[in-house]
């Protein structure tokens, strides 16, 4: 049966995976296992060199240079050890990705639009990694200079399994786990690899079946079928779409998560099935776990979070969702999406507080 071509993200990453990225990830796996057997102590630097080489090969010298410049600027600004200045730097670097003149200049570096988009997606994700390192440097850099050096930043930013699309892993977790030396068993790693490949292949087959049989994206991309459908059918389409989104990210995050395990790291948990979700709060906590940890550690808690007043909690939550909307692209529909999610989380927490009142509990 013909494939539904309307899900850009799935088609984009599957095409890049088949062409080059899967081969480069396989190269990383080889480097990883050899370095863990022979030079466990220098494992981070082996990963760094390989990641830089893979970036140069895939994005060219200019793409590599842009990522290196972003990392260098972030590190230089972090030397002032001011969190506000670090955030300002990160937002400015992120905003440069949306300047039309800069976009046009970068497009000219590549023969195809897909190559330009790969640089754009990579820079967006690298921005979060640079922000994580810089903020950790602001908080702990003076006390732990050896583990917060520019070399460690490069090892973190150019770590290839998470390079193009994530998942996100905060620098404090990455450095602790990368510096930890543990017993290595090739037999154990091989069994983890085989089992992981089988699971990812199953998820990929399921996603391909959904694309070839259900045509969810084609249906909701066209107005007439939606106008003709009943409310039950629209609800079914919405559920089918988020279920596909879940299966898609089991594959897109499953591959790098498997490589993280092979490198001796503990990856963020894979997305939880959306059919098990009944709240906005749980959805944000357990779908993209790495992004959630980033938002909580670097935005929500520093701004006061749940420990502050009611207005403080509302403000810190709003700021968190505002950043998520801006990082995803900042288009108007993303601001609506962020605002609705913020409203959902606020309503849920308000209801929880009301239900925690002893009088209400007695009535229940």
mmCIF file of C-alpha atoms in Angstrom:
data_model
loop_
_atom_site.group_PDB
_atom_site.id
_atom_site.type_symbol
_atom_site.label_atom_id
_atom_site.label_comp_id
_atom_site.label_asym_id
_atom_site.label_seq_id
_atom_site.Cartn_x
_atom_site.Cartn_y
_atom_site.Cartn_z
ATOM 1 C CA UNK A 1 0.000 0.000 0.000
ATOM 2 C CA UNK A 2 1.211 3.587 -0.661
ATOM 3 C CA UNK A 3 2.836 5.461 2.200
ATOM 4 C CA UNK A 4 1.280 8.512 3.847
ATOM 5 C CA UNK A 5 3.948 11.172 3.079
ATOM 6 C CA UNK A 6 2.565 13.937 5.305
ATOM 7 C CA UNK A 7 4.618 13.335 8.480
ATOM 8 C CA UNK A 8 7.738 15.353 7.633
ATOM 9 C CA UNK A 9 9.703 14.448 10.763
ATOM 10 C CA UNK A 10 9.441 10.669 10.318
ATOM 11 C CA UNK A 11 10.281 10.748 6.612
ATOM 12 C CA UNK A 12 13.150 13.178 7.195
ATOM 13 C CA UNK A 13 14.963 11.209 9.895
ATOM 14 C CA UNK A 14 14.345 7.809 8.287
ATOM 15 C CA UNK A 15 15.828 9.109 5.008
ATOM 16 C CA UNK A 16 18.888 10.564 6.770
ATOM 17 C CA UNK A 17 19.234 7.407 8.847
ATOM 18 C CA UNK A 18 19.318 5.158 5.806
ATOM 19 C CA UNK A 19 21.726 7.419 3.922
ATOM 20 C CA UNK A 20 24.373 8.292 6.534
ATOM 21 C CA UNK A 21 23.391 8.714 10.180
ATOM 22 C CA UNK A 22 22.906 5.010 10.970
ATOM 23 C CA UNK A 23 26.327 4.269 9.476
ATOM 24 C CA UNK A 24 27.926 7.023 11.555
ATOM 25 C CA UNK A 25 26.179 5.716 14.681
ATOM 26 C CA UNK A 26 27.528 2.244 13.878
ATOM 27 C CA UNK A 27 31.004 3.830 13.629
ATOM 28 C CA UNK A 28 30.498 5.418 17.045
ATOM 29 C CA UNK A 29 29.499 2.019 18.452
ATOM 30 C CA UNK A 30 32.722 0.483 17.115
ATOM 31 C CA UNK A 31 34.861 3.309 18.548
ATOM 32 C CA UNK A 32 32.996 2.999 21.850
ATOM 33 C CA UNK A 33 33.574 -0.717 22.314
ATOM 34 C CA UNK A 34 37.238 -0.559 21.261
ATOM 35 C CA UNK A 35 37.949 2.411 23.560
ATOM 36 C CA UNK A 36 36.178 0.730 26.494
ATOM 37 C CA UNK A 37 38.348 -2.370 26.050
ATOM 38 C CA UNK A 38 41.674 -0.620 25.426
ATOM 39 C CA UNK A 39 41.565 2.943 26.811
ATOM 40 C CA UNK A 40 38.624 3.259 29.226
ATOM 41 C CA UNK A 41 40.256 6.291 30.887
ATOM 42 C CA UNK A 42 40.332 8.248 27.597
ATOM 43 C CA UNK A 43 36.853 7.223 26.451
ATOM 44 C CA UNK A 44 35.370 10.792 26.549
ATOM 45 C CA UNK A 45 38.113 12.128 24.276
ATOM 46 C CA UNK A 46 37.716 9.250 21.800
ATOM 47 C CA UNK A 47 33.988 10.069 21.627
ATOM 48 C CA UNK A 48 34.766 13.770 21.214
ATOM 49 C CA UNK A 49 37.172 13.243 18.293
ATOM 50 C CA UNK A 50 34.766 10.849 16.579
ATOM 51 C CA UNK A 51 31.824 13.233 17.067
ATOM 52 C CA UNK A 52 33.789 16.134 15.587
ATOM 53 C CA UNK A 53 34.816 14.020 12.598
ATOM 54 C CA UNK A 54 31.220 12.850 12.032
ATOM 55 C CA UNK A 55 29.955 16.449 12.278
ATOM 56 C CA UNK A 56 32.565 17.627 9.745
ATOM 57 C CA UNK A 57 31.685 14.782 7.373
ATOM 58 C CA UNK A 58 27.923 15.337 7.554
ATOM 59 C CA UNK A 59 27.605 19.128 7.906
ATOM 60 C CA UNK A 60 30.798 20.224 6.184
ATOM 61 C CA UNK A 61 33.535 22.522 7.456
ATOM 62 C CA UNK A 62 31.180 25.535 7.689
ATOM 63 C CA UNK A 63 28.513 23.663 9.669
ATOM 64 C CA UNK A 64 31.191 22.286 11.992
ATOM 65 C CA UNK A 65 32.651 25.782 12.428
ATOM 66 C CA UNK A 66 29.247 27.284 13.352
ATOM 67 C CA UNK A 67 28.681 24.667 16.087
ATOM 68 C CA UNK A 68 32.232 25.199 17.386
ATOM 69 C CA UNK A 69 31.720 28.987 17.428
ATOM 70 C CA UNK A 70 28.428 28.586 19.359
ATOM 71 C CA UNK A 71 30.190 26.373 21.930
ATOM 72 C CA UNK A 72 33.143 28.790 22.229
ATOM 73 C CA UNK A 73 30.890 31.839 22.730
ATOM 74 C CA UNK A 74 28.824 29.989 25.354
ATOM 75 C CA UNK A 75 31.976 28.923 27.216
ATOM 76 C CA UNK A 76 33.421 32.448 27.105
ATOM 77 C CA UNK A 77 30.219 33.980 28.505
ATOM 78 C CA UNK A 78 30.036 31.269 31.210
ATOM 79 C CA UNK A 79 33.388 32.540 32.582
ATOM 80 C CA UNK A 80 31.510 35.479 34.139
ATOM 81 C CA UNK A 81 29.505 32.907 36.176
ATOM 82 C CA UNK A 82 26.271 34.879 35.857
ATOM 83 C CA UNK A 83 23.249 32.680 35.107
ATOM 84 C CA UNK A 84 21.238 35.590 33.670
ATOM 85 C CA UNK A 85 24.053 36.490 31.263
ATOM 86 C CA UNK A 86 24.361 32.818 30.223
ATOM 87 C CA UNK A 87 20.637 32.638 29.482
ATOM 88 C CA UNK A 88 20.804 35.896 27.515
ATOM 89 C CA UNK A 89 23.680 34.495 25.435
ATOM 90 C CA UNK A 90 21.779 31.232 24.783
ATOM 91 C CA UNK A 91 18.613 33.054 23.682
ATOM 92 C CA UNK A 92 20.611 35.344 21.364
ATOM 93 C CA UNK A 93 22.379 32.353 19.774
ATOM 94 C CA UNK A 94 19.017 30.604 19.396
ATOM 95 C CA UNK A 95 17.483 33.717 17.824
ATOM 96 C CA UNK A 96 20.239 33.834 15.171
ATOM 97 C CA UNK A 97 18.754 30.633 13.711
ATOM 98 C CA UNK A 98 15.602 32.605 12.769
ATOM 99 C CA UNK A 99 17.230 35.668 11.121
ATOM 100 C CA UNK A 100 16.266 35.520 7.388
ATOM 101 C CA UNK A 101 19.644 36.827 6.121
ATOM 102 C CA UNK A 102 21.551 34.264 8.210
ATOM 103 C CA UNK A 103 19.185 31.487 7.052
ATOM 104 C CA UNK A 104 19.793 32.375 3.401
ATOM 105 C CA UNK A 105 23.567 32.444 3.889
ATOM 106 C CA UNK A 106 23.515 28.976 5.493
ATOM 107 C CA UNK A 107 21.250 27.573 2.760
ATOM 108 C CA UNK A 108 23.895 28.495 0.174
ATOM 109 C CA UNK A 109 26.400 26.212 1.903
ATOM 110 C CA UNK A 110 24.425 23.121 0.874
ATOM 111 C CA UNK A 111 23.063 21.584 -2.319
ATOM 112 C CA UNK A 112 19.714 20.497 -0.830
ATOM 113 C CA UNK A 113 17.180 21.890 1.639
ATOM 114 C CA UNK A 114 17.440 18.702 3.709
ATOM 115 C CA UNK A 115 21.128 19.355 4.424
ATOM 116 C CA UNK A 116 20.340 22.879 5.629
ATOM 117 C CA UNK A 117 17.556 21.551 7.873
ATOM 118 C CA UNK A 118 19.980 19.028 9.377
ATOM 119 C CA UNK A 119 22.251 21.910 10.412
ATOM 120 C CA UNK A 120 19.255 23.845 11.775
ATOM 121 C CA UNK A 121 17.957 20.920 13.859
ATOM 122 C CA UNK A 122 21.459 20.118 15.113
ATOM 123 C CA UNK A 123 22.117 23.728 16.164
ATOM 124 C CA UNK A 124 18.764 23.876 17.997
ATOM 125 C CA UNK A 125 19.597 20.783 20.041
ATOM 126 C CA UNK A 126 23.234 21.879 20.580
ATOM 127 C CA UNK A 127 21.922 25.160 22.010
ATOM 128 C CA UNK A 128 20.333 23.230 24.899
ATOM 129 C CA UNK A 129 23.577 21.302 25.487
ATOM 130 C CA UNK A 130 25.637 24.528 25.515
ATOM 131 C CA UNK A 131 23.130 26.094 27.926
ATOM 132 C CA UNK A 132 23.293 23.079 30.262
ATOM 133 C CA UNK A 133 27.104 23.125 30.379
ATOM 134 C CA UNK A 134 27.289 26.900 30.840
ATOM 135 C CA UNK A 135 24.793 26.969 33.707
ATOM 136 C CA UNK A 136 26.556 24.068 35.458
ATOM 137 C CA UNK A 137 29.800 26.019 35.025
ATOM 138 C CA UNK A 138 28.173 29.092 36.606
ATOM 139 C CA UNK A 139 27.069 27.018 39.606
ATOM 140 C CA UNK A 140 30.012 24.616 40.080
ATOM 141 C CA UNK A 141 32.813 25.649 37.702
ATOM 142 C CA UNK A 142 35.121 27.196 40.292
ATOM 143 C CA UNK A 143 34.968 24.176 42.598
ATOM 144 C CA UNK A 144 35.377 21.568 39.832
ATOM 145 C CA UNK A 145 37.566 23.204 37.178
ATOM 146 C CA UNK A 146 38.935 19.935 35.779
ATOM 147 C CA UNK A 147 35.479 18.523 34.990
ATOM 148 C CA UNK A 148 34.190 21.882 33.635
ATOM 149 C CA UNK A 149 36.993 22.631 31.177
ATOM 150 C CA UNK A 150 36.507 23.589 27.519
ATOM 151 C CA UNK A 151 37.568 20.054 26.527
ATOM 152 C CA UNK A 152 34.728 18.614 28.622
ATOM 153 C CA UNK A 153 32.336 21.024 26.955
ATOM 154 C CA UNK A 154 33.450 19.813 23.512
ATOM 155 C CA UNK A 155 33.146 16.169 24.629
ATOM 156 C CA UNK A 156 29.577 16.914 25.760
ATOM 157 C CA UNK A 157 28.504 19.054 22.779
ATOM 158 C CA UNK A 158 29.992 16.705 20.138
ATOM 159 C CA UNK A 159 28.815 13.446 21.739
ATOM 160 C CA UNK A 160 27.424 11.843 18.582
ATOM 161 C CA UNK A 161 24.496 9.591 19.658
ATOM 162 C CA UNK A 162 22.560 12.643 20.907
ATOM 163 C CA UNK A 163 24.020 15.054 18.345
ATOM 164 C CA UNK A 164 21.249 15.695 15.806
ATOM 165 C CA UNK A 165 17.959 15.103 17.600
ATOM 166 C CA UNK A 166 18.597 14.238 21.261
ATOM 167 C CA UNK A 167 17.488 12.912 23.670
ATOM 168 C CA UNK A 168 18.709 15.612 26.011
ATOM 169 C CA UNK A 169 21.046 14.693 28.852
ATOM 170 C CA UNK A 170 22.101 17.399 31.325
ATOM 171 C CA UNK A 171 25.835 17.993 31.691
ATOM 172 C CA UNK A 172 25.970 17.098 35.391
ATOM 173 C CA UNK A 173 24.571 13.612 34.630
ATOM 174 C CA UNK A 174 26.749 13.204 31.527
ATOM 175 C CA UNK A 175 30.054 14.118 33.222
ATOM 176 C CA UNK A 176 29.432 12.008 36.347
ATOM 177 C CA UNK A 177 28.571 8.923 34.310
ATOM 178 C CA UNK A 178 31.307 9.461 31.717
ATOM 179 C CA UNK A 179 34.014 9.795 34.406
ATOM 180 C CA UNK A 180 32.803 6.692 36.224
ATOM 181 C CA UNK A 181 34.888 3.644 35.304
ATOM 182 C CA UNK A 182 33.143 0.309 35.631
ATOM 183 C CA UNK A 183 33.698 -3.309 34.682
ATOM 184 C CA UNK A 184 33.194 -3.943 30.969
ATOM 185 C CA UNK A 185 31.701 -7.172 29.624
ATOM 186 C CA UNK A 186 31.572 -7.622 25.851
ATOM 187 C CA UNK A 187 29.122 -10.524 26.267
ATOM 188 C CA UNK A 188 26.695 -8.415 28.348
ATOM 189 C CA UNK A 189 26.950 -5.520 25.920
ATOM 190 C CA UNK A 190 26.284 -7.824 22.975
ATOM 191 C CA UNK A 191 23.098 -9.175 24.570
ATOM 192 C CA UNK A 192 21.930 -5.581 25.335
ATOM 193 C CA UNK A 193 22.643 -4.617 21.711
ATOM 194 C CA UNK A 194 20.775 -7.578 20.171
ATOM 195 C CA UNK A 195 17.742 -7.150 22.438
ATOM 196 C CA UNK A 196 17.713 -3.393 21.791
ATOM 197 C CA UNK A 197 17.888 -3.832 18.004
ATOM 198 C CA UNK A 198 14.970 -6.304 18.104
ATOM 199 C CA UNK A 199 12.831 -3.872 20.130
ATOM 200 C CA UNK A 200 13.657 -0.884 17.905
ATOM 201 C CA UNK A 201 12.969 -2.952 14.753
ATOM 202 C CA UNK A 202 9.560 -3.916 16.177
ATOM 203 C CA UNK A 203 8.722 -0.253 16.915
ATOM 204 C CA UNK A 204 9.897 0.783 13.428
ATOM 205 C CA UNK A 205 7.707 -1.901 11.801
ATOM 206 C CA UNK A 206 4.732 -0.721 13.878
ATOM 207 C CA UNK A 207 5.294 2.912 12.817
ATOM 208 C CA UNK A 208 5.602 1.895 9.145
ATOM 209 C CA UNK A 209 2.366 -0.139 9.411
ATOM 210 C CA UNK A 210 0.562 2.897 10.834
ATOM 211 C CA UNK A 211 1.873 5.092 8.001
ATOM 212 C CA UNK A 212 0.904 2.566 5.294
ATOM 213 C CA UNK A 213 -2.494 1.585 6.699
ATOM 214 C CA UNK A 214 -4.016 4.439 8.679
ATOM 215 C CA UNK A 215 -3.261 7.702 6.736
ATOM 216 C CA UNK A 216 -3.729 9.753 9.908
ATOM 217 C CA UNK A 217 -1.557 12.656 8.767
ATOM 218 C CA UNK A 218 -3.090 12.856 5.284
ATOM 219 C CA UNK A 219 -6.575 12.974 6.846
ATOM 220 C CA UNK A 220 -5.876 15.780 9.301
ATOM 221 C CA UNK A 221 -3.927 17.751 6.675
ATOM 222 C CA UNK A 222 -7.074 18.062 4.531
ATOM 223 C CA UNK A 223 -10.141 20.095 5.563
ATOM 224 C CA UNK A 224 -13.016 18.211 3.766
ATOM 225 C CA UNK A 225 -12.589 14.834 5.569
ATOM 226 C CA UNK A 226 -12.335 16.615 8.931
ATOM 227 C CA UNK A 227 -15.468 18.685 8.260
ATOM 228 C CA UNK A 228 -17.380 15.547 7.247
ATOM 229 C CA UNK A 229 -16.236 13.462 10.227
ATOM 230 C CA UNK A 230 -18.234 13.009 13.424
ATOM 231 C CA UNK A 231 -16.836 14.138 16.780
ATOM 232 C CA UNK A 232 -16.096 10.499 17.660
ATOM 233 C CA UNK A 233 -14.098 10.118 14.440
ATOM 234 C CA UNK A 234 -12.185 13.356 15.139
ATOM 235 C CA UNK A 235 -11.385 12.086 18.642
ATOM 236 C CA UNK A 236 -10.163 8.812 17.133
ATOM 237 C CA UNK A 237 -7.942 10.685 14.656
ATOM 238 C CA UNK A 238 -6.462 12.792 17.457
ATOM 239 C CA UNK A 239 -5.733 9.679 19.541
ATOM 240 C CA UNK A 240 -4.227 7.881 16.518
ATOM 241 C CA UNK A 241 -1.979 10.861 15.819
ATOM 242 C CA UNK A 242 -0.539 11.046 19.350
ATOM 243 C CA UNK A 243 -0.106 7.250 19.398
ATOM 244 C CA UNK A 244 1.918 7.476 16.190
ATOM 245 C CA UNK A 245 3.929 10.336 17.707
ATOM 246 C CA UNK A 246 4.692 8.078 20.686
ATOM 247 C CA UNK A 247 5.806 5.128 18.511
ATOM 248 C CA UNK A 248 7.865 7.486 16.317
ATOM 249 C CA UNK A 249 9.836 8.731 19.321
ATOM 250 C CA UNK A 250 10.376 5.220 20.609
ATOM 251 C CA UNK A 251 12.410 4.757 17.416
ATOM 252 C CA UNK A 252 14.018 8.232 17.208
ATOM 253 C CA UNK A 253 15.052 8.191 20.883
ATOM 254 C CA UNK A 254 15.419 4.406 21.125
ATOM 255 C CA UNK A 255 18.452 4.269 18.809
ATOM 256 C CA UNK A 256 20.576 6.863 20.693
ATOM 257 C CA UNK A 257 19.374 5.480 24.056
ATOM 258 C CA UNK A 258 20.703 2.042 23.058
ATOM 259 C CA UNK A 259 24.082 3.563 22.140
ATOM 260 C CA UNK A 260 24.192 5.431 25.457
ATOM 261 C CA UNK A 261 23.768 2.088 27.216
ATOM 262 C CA UNK A 262 26.553 0.589 25.116
ATOM 263 C CA UNK A 263 28.790 3.502 26.185
ATOM 264 C CA UNK A 264 28.153 2.714 29.855
ATOM 265 C CA UNK A 265 25.745 5.644 30.390
ATOM 266 C CA UNK A 266 22.183 5.627 31.682
ATOM 267 C CA UNK A 267 19.916 7.270 29.072
ATOM 268 C CA UNK A 268 16.768 9.230 29.969
ATOM 269 C CA UNK A 269 13.743 6.912 30.082
ATOM 270 C CA UNK A 270 11.984 6.429 26.754
ATOM 271 C CA UNK A 271 8.552 8.047 26.283
ATOM 272 C CA UNK A 272 5.703 6.577 28.313
ATOM 273 C CA UNK A 273 2.704 5.387 26.275
ATOM 274 C CA UNK A 274 0.223 8.226 25.790
ATOM 275 C CA UNK A 275 -2.710 5.841 26.362
ATOM 276 C CA UNK A 276 -1.584 5.621 30.004
ATOM 277 C CA UNK A 277 -1.649 9.407 30.424
ATOM 278 C CA UNK A 278 -4.520 11.195 32.091
ATOM 279 C CA UNK A 279 -2.862 14.497 33.017
ATOM 280 C CA UNK A 280 -0.822 17.270 31.437
ATOM 281 C CA UNK A 281 1.672 17.116 34.308
ATOM 282 C CA UNK A 282 2.404 13.408 33.851
ATOM 283 C CA UNK A 283 2.643 13.878 30.075
ATOM 284 C CA UNK A 284 5.395 16.486 30.487
ATOM 285 C CA UNK A 285 7.217 14.439 33.119
ATOM 286 C CA UNK A 286 7.280 11.128 31.298
ATOM 287 C CA UNK A 287 7.142 11.720 27.521
ATOM 288 C CA UNK A 288 10.421 13.579 26.867
ATOM 289 C CA UNK A 289 12.181 12.891 30.171
ATOM 290 C CA UNK A 290 15.460 14.569 29.160
ATOM 291 C CA UNK A 291 13.738 17.826 28.155
ATOM 292 C CA UNK A 292 11.657 17.761 31.352
ATOM 293 C CA UNK A 293 14.791 17.435 33.517
ATOM 294 C CA UNK A 294 16.399 20.327 31.630
ATOM 295 C CA UNK A 295 13.366 22.592 32.096
ATOM 296 C CA UNK A 296 12.991 21.771 35.792
ATOM 297 C CA UNK A 297 16.705 22.122 36.648
ATOM 298 C CA UNK A 298 17.501 25.266 34.664
ATOM 299 C CA UNK A 299 14.215 27.234 34.475
ATOM 300 C CA UNK A 300 11.454 26.059 36.826
ATOM 301 C CA UNK A 301 13.441 25.564 40.068
ATOM 302 C CA UNK A 302 15.751 28.640 39.684
ATOM 303 C CA UNK A 303 12.642 30.810 39.129
ATOM 304 C CA UNK A 304 11.086 29.573 42.373
ATOM 305 C CA UNK A 305 8.976 26.650 41.206
ATOM 306 C CA UNK A 306 6.448 25.109 43.582
ATOM 307 C CA UNK A 307 8.330 26.436 46.640
ATOM 308 C CA UNK A 308 7.441 30.064 45.862
ATOM 309 C CA UNK A 309 4.117 31.901 46.208
ATOM 310 C CA UNK A 310 1.122 31.178 43.991
ATOM 311 C CA UNK A 311 2.059 34.022 41.624
ATOM 312 C CA UNK A 312 5.686 32.830 41.634
ATOM 313 C CA UNK A 313 4.625 29.303 40.679
ATOM 314 C CA UNK A 314 2.387 30.639 37.894
ATOM 315 C CA UNK A 315 5.243 32.808 36.589
ATOM 316 C CA UNK A 316 7.927 30.081 36.686
ATOM 317 C CA UNK A 317 5.565 27.628 34.932
ATOM 318 C CA UNK A 318 4.662 30.228 32.291
ATOM 319 C CA UNK A 319 8.349 31.011 31.686
ATOM 320 C CA UNK A 320 9.084 27.292 31.255
ATOM 321 C CA UNK A 321 6.385 26.827 28.620
ATOM 322 C CA UNK A 322 7.357 30.096 26.912
ATOM 323 C CA UNK A 323 10.905 28.786 26.463
ATOM 324 C CA UNK A 324 9.630 25.446 25.119
ATOM 325 C CA UNK A 325 7.444 27.260 22.559
ATOM 326 C CA UNK A 326 10.280 29.580 21.504
ATOM 327 C CA UNK A 327 12.833 26.750 21.258
ATOM 328 C CA UNK A 328 10.521 24.702 19.042
ATOM 329 C CA UNK A 329 10.354 27.570 16.541
ATOM 330 C CA UNK A 330 8.292 30.379 18.050
ATOM 331 C CA UNK A 331 5.505 30.256 15.442
ATOM 332 C CA UNK A 332 2.053 31.465 16.554
ATOM 333 C CA UNK A 333 0.562 27.956 16.780
ATOM 334 C CA UNK A 334 3.408 26.959 19.130
ATOM 335 C CA UNK A 335 2.562 29.848 21.466
ATOM 336 C CA UNK A 336 -1.077 28.649 21.514
ATOM 337 C CA UNK A 337 0.133 25.095 22.183
ATOM 338 C CA UNK A 338 2.399 26.262 25.026
ATOM 339 C CA UNK A 339 -0.362 28.445 26.532
ATOM 340 C CA UNK A 340 -2.883 25.578 26.483
ATOM 341 C CA UNK A 341 -0.391 23.213 28.101
ATOM 342 C CA UNK A 342 0.397 25.848 30.753
ATOM 343 C CA UNK A 343 -3.325 26.282 31.399
ATOM 344 C CA UNK A 344 -3.783 22.493 31.658
ATOM 345 C CA UNK A 345 -0.975 22.158 34.214
ATOM 346 C CA UNK A 346 -2.259 25.140 36.248
ATOM 347 C CA UNK A 347 -5.852 23.813 36.341
ATOM 348 C CA UNK A 348 -4.659 20.356 37.397
ATOM 349 C CA UNK A 349 -2.530 21.737 40.223
ATOM 350 C CA UNK A 350 -5.363 24.026 41.350
ATOM 351 C CA UNK A 351 -7.764 21.064 41.495
ATOM 352 C CA UNK A 352 -5.165 19.020 43.454
ATOM 353 C CA UNK A 353 -4.823 21.823 46.004
ATOM 354 C CA UNK A 354 -8.594 22.109 46.379
ATOM 355 C CA UNK A 355 -8.957 18.339 46.810
ATOM 356 C CA UNK A 356 -6.220 18.350 49.484
ATOM 357 C CA UNK A 357 -8.364 20.551 51.787
ATOM 358 C CA UNK A 358 -9.553 18.424 54.705
ATOM 359 C CA UNK A 359 -13.181 19.604 54.360
ATOM 360 C CA UNK A 360 -13.306 18.583 50.689
ATOM 361 C CA UNK A 361 -11.706 15.227 51.522
ATOM 362 C CA UNK A 362 -14.328 14.619 54.204
ATOM 363 C CA UNK A 363 -17.076 15.388 51.662
ATOM 364 C CA UNK A 364 -15.500 12.952 49.203
#
